[in-house]
Short mmCIF file of C-alpha atoms and ligand atoms in Angstrom, two decimals:
data_model
loop_
_atom_site.label_atom_id
_atom_site.label_comp_id
_atom_site.label_asym_id
_atom_site.label_seq_id
_atom_site.Cartn_x
_atom_site.Cartn_y
_atom_site.Cartn_z
CA MET A 123 -50.18 -13.93 -44.92
CA THR A 124 -47.92 -16.88 -45.72
CA GLY A 125 -45.52 -18.92 -43.59
CA GLU A 126 -45.50 -19.29 -39.85
CA GLN A 127 -46.41 -16.49 -37.55
CA HIS A 128 -44.31 -15.64 -34.52
CA TYR A 129 -45.47 -16.88 -31.16
CA LEU A 130 -46.35 -13.96 -28.86
CA ALA A 131 -45.15 -14.46 -25.29
CA GLY A 132 -44.62 -12.41 -22.12
CA LEU A 133 -41.16 -12.84 -20.66
CA ASP A 134 -40.51 -12.60 -16.95
CA LEU A 135 -37.11 -10.94 -17.08
CA ALA A 136 -36.97 -9.88 -13.42
CA GLY A 137 -33.50 -10.52 -12.08
CA ARG A 138 -32.40 -12.22 -15.30
CA ARG A 139 -29.38 -11.24 -17.35
CA VAL A 140 -30.28 -9.48 -20.60
CA VAL A 141 -27.53 -8.37 -22.96
CA VAL A 142 -27.94 -5.38 -25.22
CA VAL A 143 -25.25 -4.89 -27.85
CA GLY A 144 -25.00 -1.32 -29.17
CA GLY A 145 -25.84 1.90 -27.32
CA GLY A 146 -27.38 4.13 -29.96
CA THR A 147 -30.89 5.43 -30.43
CA VAL A 148 -32.37 1.96 -31.00
CA ALA A 149 -31.04 0.72 -27.69
CA GLN A 150 -32.16 3.98 -26.11
CA ARG A 151 -35.75 3.22 -27.13
CA ARG A 152 -35.65 -0.38 -25.89
CA LEU A 153 -33.84 0.10 -22.59
CA PRO A 154 -36.51 1.82 -20.44
CA ARG A 155 -38.99 -1.03 -20.83
CA LEU A 156 -36.29 -3.65 -20.21
CA VAL A 157 -35.23 -1.79 -17.09
CA SER A 158 -38.80 -1.52 -15.80
CA SER A 159 -39.26 -5.26 -16.33
CA GLY A 160 -36.62 -5.72 -13.67
CA ALA A 161 -34.08 -7.32 -16.00
CA ARG A 162 -30.38 -7.19 -15.13
CA VAL A 163 -29.41 -5.32 -18.26
CA GLU A 164 -25.81 -5.39 -19.46
CA LEU A 165 -24.96 -3.11 -22.31
CA VAL A 166 -21.94 -3.71 -24.53
CA SER A 167 -20.93 -0.76 -26.68
CA PRO A 168 -17.87 1.44 -27.22
CA ALA A 169 -20.09 4.55 -27.19
CA VAL A 170 -23.62 5.44 -26.07
CA THR A 171 -26.11 8.29 -26.47
CA PRO A 172 -26.42 10.80 -23.62
CA SER A 173 -29.68 9.29 -22.38
CA VAL A 174 -28.23 5.78 -22.39
CA GLN A 175 -25.31 7.28 -20.47
CA THR A 176 -27.81 8.64 -17.92
CA LEU A 177 -29.27 5.15 -17.46
CA ALA A 178 -25.79 3.74 -16.98
CA ASP A 179 -24.85 6.49 -14.52
CA SER A 180 -27.97 5.79 -12.48
CA GLY A 181 -27.04 2.13 -12.20
CA ALA A 182 -30.16 0.98 -14.06
CA VAL A 183 -27.97 -0.74 -16.65
CA VAL A 184 -24.37 -1.96 -16.48
CA TRP A 185 -22.34 -0.54 -19.34
CA HIS A 186 -19.29 -2.41 -20.70
CA ARG A 187 -17.51 0.25 -22.68
CA ARG A 188 -16.01 -1.85 -25.46
CA PRO A 189 -16.96 -3.69 -28.64
CA TYR A 190 -18.83 -6.99 -28.48
CA ALA A 191 -16.68 -10.02 -27.70
CA PRO A 192 -17.49 -13.73 -27.72
CA GLY A 193 -18.48 -14.81 -24.22
CA ASP A 194 -20.64 -11.70 -23.64
CA LEU A 195 -23.80 -13.76 -23.98
CA ASP A 196 -22.88 -16.33 -21.33
CA GLY A 197 -25.67 -16.65 -18.83
CA ALA A 198 -28.01 -14.38 -20.79
CA TRP A 199 -31.74 -15.13 -21.10
CA TYR A 200 -32.39 -12.64 -23.85
CA VAL A 201 -30.31 -10.62 -26.26
CA LEU A 202 -30.90 -7.49 -28.30
CA CYS A 203 -28.52 -6.55 -31.12
CA CYS A 204 -28.84 -2.84 -31.73
CA THR A 205 -25.57 -1.88 -33.36
CA SER A 206 -25.47 -0.02 -36.65
CA SER A 207 -23.28 -2.77 -38.14
CA PRO A 208 -25.13 -5.67 -39.78
CA GLU A 209 -21.96 -7.76 -39.46
CA VAL A 210 -21.77 -7.33 -35.70
CA ASN A 211 -25.51 -7.94 -35.33
CA ALA A 212 -25.18 -11.10 -37.43
CA GLU A 213 -22.27 -12.31 -35.32
CA VAL A 214 -24.15 -11.69 -32.07
CA SER A 215 -27.30 -13.40 -33.26
CA ALA A 216 -25.30 -16.39 -34.54
CA ASP A 217 -23.66 -16.68 -31.10
CA ALA A 218 -27.10 -16.40 -29.47
CA ASP A 219 -28.48 -19.16 -31.69
CA ARG A 220 -25.63 -21.46 -30.69
CA LEU A 221 -26.38 -20.77 -27.03
CA ARG A 222 -30.14 -21.13 -27.69
CA VAL A 223 -30.84 -17.66 -26.32
CA PHE A 224 -33.61 -15.72 -28.03
CA CYS A 225 -32.20 -12.73 -29.83
CA VAL A 226 -33.72 -9.63 -31.41
CA ARG A 227 -32.03 -8.09 -34.43
CA ALA A 228 -32.97 -4.44 -34.60
CA ASP A 229 -31.61 -4.05 -38.13
CA ALA A 230 -33.24 -7.12 -39.67
CA GLY A 231 -36.20 -8.37 -37.64
CA SER A 232 -36.77 -11.59 -39.52
CA ALA A 233 -33.11 -12.60 -39.16
CA GLY A 234 -33.34 -12.77 -35.36
CA SER A 235 -35.05 -15.47 -33.31
CA ALA A 236 -37.32 -12.93 -31.59
CA VAL A 237 -38.90 -9.58 -32.43
CA THR A 238 -40.03 -6.71 -30.25
CA PRO A 239 -43.76 -6.00 -30.52
CA ALA A 240 -45.11 -2.47 -30.73
CA THR A 241 -45.90 -2.01 -27.07
CA GLY A 242 -47.98 0.34 -24.96
CA ASN A 243 -49.11 0.57 -21.38
CA HIS A 244 -52.55 1.50 -20.18
CA ASP A 245 -53.21 1.47 -16.46
CA GLY A 246 -51.09 -1.61 -15.84
CA LEU A 247 -52.33 -3.33 -19.01
CA LEU A 248 -49.63 -4.11 -21.56
CA VAL A 249 -50.58 -4.13 -25.23
CA GLY A 250 -48.23 -5.78 -27.71
CA VAL A 251 -48.81 -5.93 -31.46
CA LEU A 252 -46.84 -7.86 -34.08
CA ALA A 253 -47.57 -7.34 -37.76
CA GLY A 254 -45.05 -9.63 -39.42
CA GLY A 255 -42.46 -6.89 -39.71
CA GLU A 256 -44.79 -4.14 -40.87
CA HIS A 257 -43.79 -1.62 -38.25
CA ARG A 258 -46.17 1.13 -39.28
CA ARG A 259 -49.07 -1.27 -39.11
CA SER A 260 -48.21 -2.61 -35.67
CA ALA A 261 -47.50 0.86 -34.28
CA GLY A 262 -50.75 2.19 -35.78
CA VAL A 263 -52.82 -0.61 -34.29
CA ARG A 264 -51.05 -0.19 -30.96
CA ASP A 265 -51.84 3.54 -30.96
CA SER A 266 -55.49 2.97 -31.87
CA VAL A 267 -55.94 0.32 -29.21
CA LEU A 268 -54.37 2.55 -26.59
CA ALA A 269 -56.49 5.51 -27.65
CA ALA A 270 -59.62 3.37 -27.49
CA LEU A 271 -58.68 2.10 -24.04
CA ARG A 272 -57.94 5.58 -22.81
CA GLY A 273 -61.12 6.99 -24.24
CA GLY A 274 -63.19 4.21 -22.70
CA ALA A 275 -64.27 2.81 -26.10
CA VAL A 276 -62.91 -0.60 -25.14
CA ARG A 277 -64.73 -2.10 -22.19
CA GLU A 278 -62.32 -3.63 -19.73
CA ALA A 279 -63.35 -5.98 -16.97
CA VAL A 280 -61.38 -3.97 -14.43
CA ALA A 281 -62.65 -3.26 -10.96
CA LYS A 282 -64.41 0.08 -11.03
CA PRO A 283 -62.67 2.72 -8.97
CA VAL A 284 -64.41 3.83 -5.80
CA GLY A 285 -64.82 7.11 -3.99
CA VAL A 286 -64.00 10.45 -5.51
CA ALA A 287 -61.34 11.47 -8.02
CA LEU A 288 -60.52 15.14 -8.14
CA VAL A 289 -59.47 15.61 -11.75
CA GLY A 290 -57.78 18.63 -13.28
CA GLY A 291 -59.40 19.06 -16.68
CA GLY A 292 -56.78 21.41 -18.10
CA PRO A 293 -57.26 24.92 -19.43
CA GLY A 294 -60.06 24.31 -21.92
CA ASP A 295 -58.90 22.34 -24.94
CA PRO A 296 -60.18 18.80 -24.26
CA ASP A 297 -56.85 17.41 -25.51
CA LEU A 298 -55.11 19.00 -22.55
CA ILE A 299 -56.53 16.76 -19.83
CA THR A 300 -54.09 14.11 -18.61
CA VAL A 301 -54.33 10.51 -19.80
CA ARG A 302 -55.21 9.42 -16.27
CA GLY A 303 -57.87 12.08 -15.96
CA ARG A 304 -59.50 11.00 -19.17
CA ARG A 305 -59.41 7.35 -18.14
CA LEU A 306 -61.08 8.06 -14.81
CA LEU A 307 -63.66 10.25 -16.50
CA ALA A 308 -64.58 7.31 -18.73
CA GLN A 309 -65.19 5.20 -15.61
CA ALA A 310 -67.32 7.73 -13.75
CA ASP A 311 -70.89 7.15 -12.62
CA VAL A 312 -71.28 10.78 -11.64
CA VAL A 313 -69.35 13.81 -12.88
CA VAL A 314 -69.50 17.04 -10.91
CA ALA A 315 -68.12 19.68 -13.25
CA ASP A 316 -67.00 23.24 -12.70
CA ARG A 317 -67.89 26.07 -15.00
CA LEU A 318 -64.34 26.17 -16.35
CA ALA A 319 -64.00 22.41 -16.81
CA PRO A 320 -63.65 21.66 -20.54
CA GLY A 321 -67.24 21.19 -21.70
CA SER A 322 -66.53 18.95 -24.67
CA LEU A 323 -65.18 16.30 -22.31
CA LEU A 324 -68.69 16.04 -20.90
CA GLU A 325 -70.29 15.64 -24.32
CA GLU A 326 -68.40 12.36 -24.78
CA LEU A 327 -69.94 10.77 -21.70
CA PRO A 328 -72.60 8.09 -22.20
CA PRO A 329 -76.15 9.07 -21.18
CA SER A 330 -76.00 6.75 -18.17
CA VAL A 331 -73.50 9.09 -16.50
CA GLU A 332 -75.06 11.69 -14.25
CA VAL A 333 -73.52 15.09 -14.90
CA VAL A 334 -73.92 17.75 -12.23
CA ASP A 335 -73.09 21.34 -13.12
CA ALA A 336 -71.53 22.66 -9.94
CA ALA A 337 -71.99 26.24 -11.12
CA LYS A 338 -75.75 25.77 -11.03
CA ILE A 339 -75.96 24.56 -7.45
CA PRO A 340 -78.39 27.10 -6.02
CA TYR A 341 -76.73 28.45 -2.90
CA GLY A 342 -74.67 31.49 -1.97
CA ARG A 343 -70.98 31.46 -2.77
CA ALA A 344 -69.80 30.01 0.55
CA ALA A 345 -72.70 27.61 0.98
CA SER A 346 -72.30 26.19 -2.50
CA GLN A 347 -68.90 24.75 -1.60
CA ASP A 348 -70.57 22.91 1.30
CA ALA A 349 -73.27 21.72 -1.07
CA ILE A 350 -70.64 20.41 -3.50
CA ASN A 351 -68.78 18.68 -0.70
CA SER A 352 -71.90 16.90 0.54
CA LEU A 353 -72.86 15.96 -3.00
CA LEU A 354 -69.47 14.30 -3.54
CA VAL A 355 -69.73 12.46 -0.24
CA SER A 356 -73.32 11.28 -0.66
CA HIS A 357 -72.81 9.94 -4.20
CA ALA A 358 -69.61 8.15 -3.16
CA ARG A 359 -71.31 6.67 -0.11
CA ALA A 360 -74.06 5.35 -2.37
CA GLY A 361 -71.36 3.33 -4.16
CA ARG A 362 -70.97 5.57 -7.20
CA PHE A 363 -67.59 6.53 -8.58
CA VAL A 364 -67.51 10.31 -8.65
CA VAL A 365 -65.24 12.43 -10.81
CA ARG A 366 -64.98 16.01 -9.66
CA LEU A 367 -63.86 17.72 -12.85
CA LYS A 368 -62.20 21.07 -12.43
CA GLY A 369 -60.63 23.58 -14.75
CA GLY A 370 -56.84 23.61 -14.95
CA ASP A 371 -55.23 22.08 -11.89
CA PRO A 372 -57.48 21.29 -8.91
CA PHE A 373 -55.14 22.92 -6.41
CA VAL A 374 -54.44 26.18 -8.23
CA PHE A 375 -57.20 28.47 -6.96
CA GLY A 376 -59.58 25.57 -7.43
CA ARG A 377 -60.59 24.92 -3.82
CA GLY A 378 -59.61 21.35 -4.50
CA PHE A 379 -58.04 20.65 -1.16
CA GLU A 380 -61.22 21.68 0.66
CA GLU A 381 -62.94 18.87 -1.20
CA VAL A 382 -60.13 16.45 -0.34
CA GLN A 383 -60.53 17.39 3.31
CA ALA A 384 -64.32 17.03 3.19
CA CYS A 385 -64.09 13.56 1.62
CA ALA A 386 -61.39 12.45 4.04
CA ALA A 387 -63.43 13.70 7.00
CA ALA A 388 -66.36 11.62 5.75
CA GLY A 389 -64.16 8.56 5.27
CA VAL A 390 -64.60 8.63 1.48
CA PRO A 391 -61.49 7.61 -0.50
CA VAL A 392 -60.30 10.49 -2.63
CA THR A 393 -57.52 10.70 -5.20
CA VAL A 394 -56.08 13.74 -6.94
CA VAL A 395 -55.19 13.88 -10.62
CA PRO A 396 -53.17 17.03 -11.32
CA GLY A 397 -54.03 19.10 -14.33
CA VAL A 398 -52.40 21.50 -16.75
CA THR A 399 -52.97 24.84 -15.08
CA SER A 400 -54.21 27.80 -17.08
CA ALA A 401 -51.66 29.93 -15.20
CA PHE A 402 -48.88 28.45 -17.33
CA ALA A 403 -50.67 26.84 -20.27
CA VAL A 404 -52.73 29.84 -21.37
CA PRO A 405 -49.72 32.19 -21.64
CA ALA A 406 -47.81 29.38 -23.39
CA VAL A 407 -50.29 29.00 -26.22
CA ALA A 408 -50.16 32.77 -26.75
CA ASP A 409 -46.36 32.71 -27.12
CA VAL A 410 -45.73 34.07 -23.62
CA PRO A 411 -43.20 31.90 -21.78
CA VAL A 412 -43.60 32.47 -18.04
CA THR A 413 -39.82 32.16 -17.66
CA HIS A 414 -37.07 32.83 -20.17
CA ARG A 415 -33.32 32.54 -19.79
CA GLY A 416 -31.79 35.90 -18.99
CA VAL A 417 -35.22 37.54 -18.74
CA ALA A 418 -37.17 36.08 -15.83
CA HIS A 419 -35.95 33.77 -13.09
CA GLU A 420 -39.13 33.81 -11.06
CA VAL A 421 -42.83 33.46 -11.64
CA VAL A 422 -45.53 34.21 -9.09
CA VAL A 423 -49.14 33.17 -9.60
CA VAL A 424 -51.55 35.57 -7.92
CA SER A 425 -55.30 35.49 -7.37
CA GLY A 426 -57.17 38.68 -8.17
CA HIS A 427 -60.43 37.68 -6.53
CA VAL A 428 -60.13 40.40 -3.87
CA PRO A 429 -58.79 43.93 -4.33
CA PRO A 430 -55.48 45.13 -2.82
CA GLY A 431 -56.00 46.30 0.74
CA ASP A 432 -59.10 44.16 1.26
CA PRO A 433 -59.10 42.77 4.83
CA SER A 434 -59.36 39.23 3.47
CA SER A 435 -56.46 39.69 1.01
CA LEU A 436 -53.39 37.54 1.67
CA VAL A 437 -51.40 39.16 -1.16
CA ASP A 438 -48.49 41.47 -0.40
CA TRP A 439 -48.79 43.86 -3.37
CA PRO A 440 -45.82 46.08 -2.41
CA ALA A 441 -43.63 42.96 -2.28
CA LEU A 442 -44.92 41.83 -5.69
CA ALA A 443 -44.25 45.30 -7.07
CA ALA A 444 -40.61 44.94 -6.03
CA LEU A 445 -40.10 41.83 -8.17
CA ARG A 446 -38.46 41.93 -11.60
CA GLY A 447 -39.78 38.62 -12.83
CA THR A 448 -43.15 37.35 -14.01
CA LEU A 449 -46.53 37.82 -12.32
CA VAL A 450 -49.40 35.70 -13.53
CA LEU A 451 -52.75 37.10 -12.42
CA LEU A 452 -55.85 34.93 -12.43
CA MET A 453 -59.40 36.18 -11.85
CA ALA A 454 -58.06 39.68 -12.30
CA VAL A 455 -59.85 41.14 -15.34
CA GLU A 456 -62.47 43.13 -13.44
CA ARG A 457 -60.00 44.79 -11.07
CA ILE A 458 -56.96 45.05 -13.32
CA GLY A 459 -56.83 48.83 -12.81
CA LEU A 460 -56.41 48.38 -9.06
CA PHE A 461 -53.72 45.71 -9.45
CA ALA A 462 -51.77 47.62 -12.08
CA GLY A 463 -52.03 50.75 -9.91
CA ALA A 464 -50.74 48.89 -6.85
CA LEU A 465 -47.79 47.52 -8.82
CA VAL A 466 -46.84 50.92 -10.26
CA ALA A 467 -47.28 52.56 -6.84
CA GLY A 468 -44.91 49.95 -5.44
CA GLY A 469 -42.22 50.77 -7.99
CA ARG A 470 -42.84 48.51 -10.97
CA PRO A 471 -42.24 50.65 -14.08
CA GLY A 472 -45.38 51.73 -15.93
CA ASP A 473 -43.96 50.53 -19.24
CA THR A 474 -43.62 46.94 -17.97
CA PRO A 475 -45.07 44.68 -20.68
CA VAL A 476 -48.41 43.01 -20.00
CA ALA A 477 -50.12 40.25 -21.98
CA VAL A 478 -53.79 39.41 -21.51
CA VAL A 479 -55.05 36.10 -22.88
CA GLN A 480 -58.78 35.46 -22.89
CA GLU A 481 -60.23 31.94 -23.22
CA GLY A 482 -56.83 30.41 -23.88
CA THR A 483 -56.59 27.05 -25.69
CA THR A 484 -60.19 27.37 -26.90
CA ARG A 485 -61.61 28.67 -30.16
CA GLY A 486 -62.40 31.98 -28.47
CA GLN A 487 -58.75 32.65 -27.63
CA ARG A 488 -57.61 36.23 -28.03
CA THR A 489 -54.50 38.04 -26.88
CA LEU A 490 -53.93 41.65 -26.01
CA ARG A 491 -50.45 43.14 -25.55
CA SER A 492 -50.16 46.22 -23.38
CA THR A 493 -48.23 47.79 -20.50
CA LEU A 494 -48.99 48.31 -16.80
CA ASP A 495 -49.92 51.96 -17.41
CA LYS A 496 -52.33 51.22 -20.21
CA VAL A 497 -53.68 47.74 -19.52
CA ALA A 498 -56.90 48.74 -17.73
CA ASP A 499 -57.94 51.06 -20.57
CA ASP A 500 -56.84 48.62 -23.27
CA ILE A 501 -58.85 45.78 -21.68
CA ALA A 502 -61.94 48.01 -21.52
CA VAL A 503 -61.54 49.14 -25.13
CA ALA A 504 -60.91 45.63 -26.42
CA GLY A 505 -63.82 44.27 -24.40
CA ILE A 506 -61.74 41.49 -22.84
CA ARG A 507 -63.92 39.31 -20.60
CA PRO A 508 -63.13 36.59 -18.07
CA PRO A 509 -61.78 34.01 -18.09
CA ALA A 510 -58.45 35.58 -18.89
CA VAL A 511 -54.89 35.22 -17.67
CA ILE A 512 -52.86 38.40 -17.26
CA VAL A 513 -49.07 38.17 -17.43
CA VAL A 514 -46.97 41.06 -16.15
CA GLY A 515 -43.24 41.26 -16.79
CA PRO A 516 -40.61 41.34 -19.52
CA VAL A 517 -41.67 37.90 -20.80
CA ALA A 518 -44.92 39.50 -21.93
CA GLY A 519 -42.90 41.57 -24.41
CA LEU A 520 -41.12 38.67 -26.09
CA ALA A 521 -42.06 37.61 -29.58
CA ARG A 522 -40.96 35.19 -32.26
CA PRO A 523 -38.57 36.78 -34.70
CA ASP A 524 -40.55 37.63 -37.81
CA GLU A 525 -39.53 36.43 -41.27
CA SER A 526 -37.66 39.60 -42.25
CA GLU A 527 -35.64 39.68 -39.01
CA ARG A 528 -34.75 36.04 -39.42
CA ALA A 529 -33.69 36.61 -42.99
CA SER A 530 -31.44 39.51 -42.02
CA THR A 531 -29.74 37.69 -39.14
CA SER A 532 -29.14 34.38 -40.88
N1 SAH B 140 -57.72 25.82 -11.27
C1 SAH B 140 -57.67 26.68 -12.43
C2 SAH B 140 -57.81 28.14 -12.07
C3 SAH B 140 -59.12 28.48 -11.43
S1 SAH B 140 -59.31 30.20 -11.11
C4 SAH B 140 -56.37 26.44 -13.19
O1 SAH B 140 -55.44 25.81 -12.66
O2 SAH B 140 -56.30 26.84 -14.35
C5 SAH B 140 -60.14 30.73 -12.56
C6 SAH B 140 -59.26 31.61 -13.37
O3 SAH B 140 -58.38 30.86 -14.15
C7 SAH B 140 -59.98 32.47 -14.38
O4 SAH B 140 -60.52 33.62 -13.80
C8 SAH B 140 -58.88 32.83 -15.33
O5 SAH B 140 -58.03 33.81 -14.79
C9 SAH B 140 -58.10 31.54 -15.35
N2 SAH B 140 -58.49 30.68 -16.49
C10 SAH B 140 -58.93 29.42 -16.42
N3 SAH B 140 -59.10 28.91 -17.66
C11 SAH B 140 -58.74 29.87 -18.53
C12 SAH B 140 -58.67 29.97 -19.95
N4 SAH B 140 -59.01 28.95 -20.74
N5 SAH B 140 -58.24 31.11 -20.50
C13 SAH B 140 -57.88 32.15 -19.74
N6 SAH B 140 -57.93 32.11 -18.39
C14 SAH B 140 -58.34 30.99 -17.79
#
């Protein structure tokens, strides 16, 4: 590397006038971070992209709908030239130099008096990387640093969280946990994991982390929830940060709120990190959209853990049978015959499409397409096993156009 390097600084732009010239896709990428810094952003441009327009409409930036004019930089602390015209950008940056206002030139970084680092945010930590104009290099390093932070590979001297975090682990693929969930997991002292929580997330944990398999807690079904609750509370009270890792979303048939209540009753701080629920994600990866324009305007997620007519059932099967839209049945493989029968008895046509997706988002994923009349037999013949999501409704009959159809219609 030759010559001087730029000097990396953090600007406090809160309440200060920042002028952005040009309203295209470059400005669109820069504006959100400027706005969240609290800057008073004024945008000068004859035209803007729809998302810049949205920012202007919301009042987050003030848009002057006209070309740049001398005088626009008066009172500015910082300037970004983002027009597609090198001449205009050169004019703006020359004006900025005269006024001694730092100015970024989006079209020619080295020609401006400031450059924008590749930036990323991790839990309130801002990472900025400059690579002397090599954008791929700075973006690549930024991405790696963020990934390392998120994965816990970089040790941060941050205060360890306390209490219990109820984390939705997503439907199975370890990539489908949220960024926040993964970050908290990396900070855990104890992880209490459900059977359906993505197992490979646990393999990444250092040996110092105590992993409790909640499925192996040796009590009856009802008592085991109490045992889990007291486990969460006792570990947290002993000063350990506990992650309760659940499959999908913690509040979709996950008994998550019972655990929130138990922690709250014990005075243990508890936070909830939502997850990608299998109810929507598993159909999605099998090309079944739970809604589709002109096909389904409603989607109901139903638990199949008790049969229709069971005294403890809270499901109104005749009402579900009267719907035209999408039903997503969880925990329903064993009793699918009863559910399909109840729906047909209630008036849902027997030829209504059904899609069954076993172990969605994992390597064991398989999909079966059927109809209400045939689904129980087809599941038995195919040997479909839980966990599976069953989708009932016209969306289960949609497909991508195949090559020949596309060729004939285009
Ligand atoms: N809280 C979870 C659901 C728990 S109920 C969520 O939001 O996803 C358990 C049921 O979820 C299973 O019986 C099955 O119907 C469904 N399920 C969970 N993961 C699945 C997967 N990877 N593939 C198919 N079904 C899944």
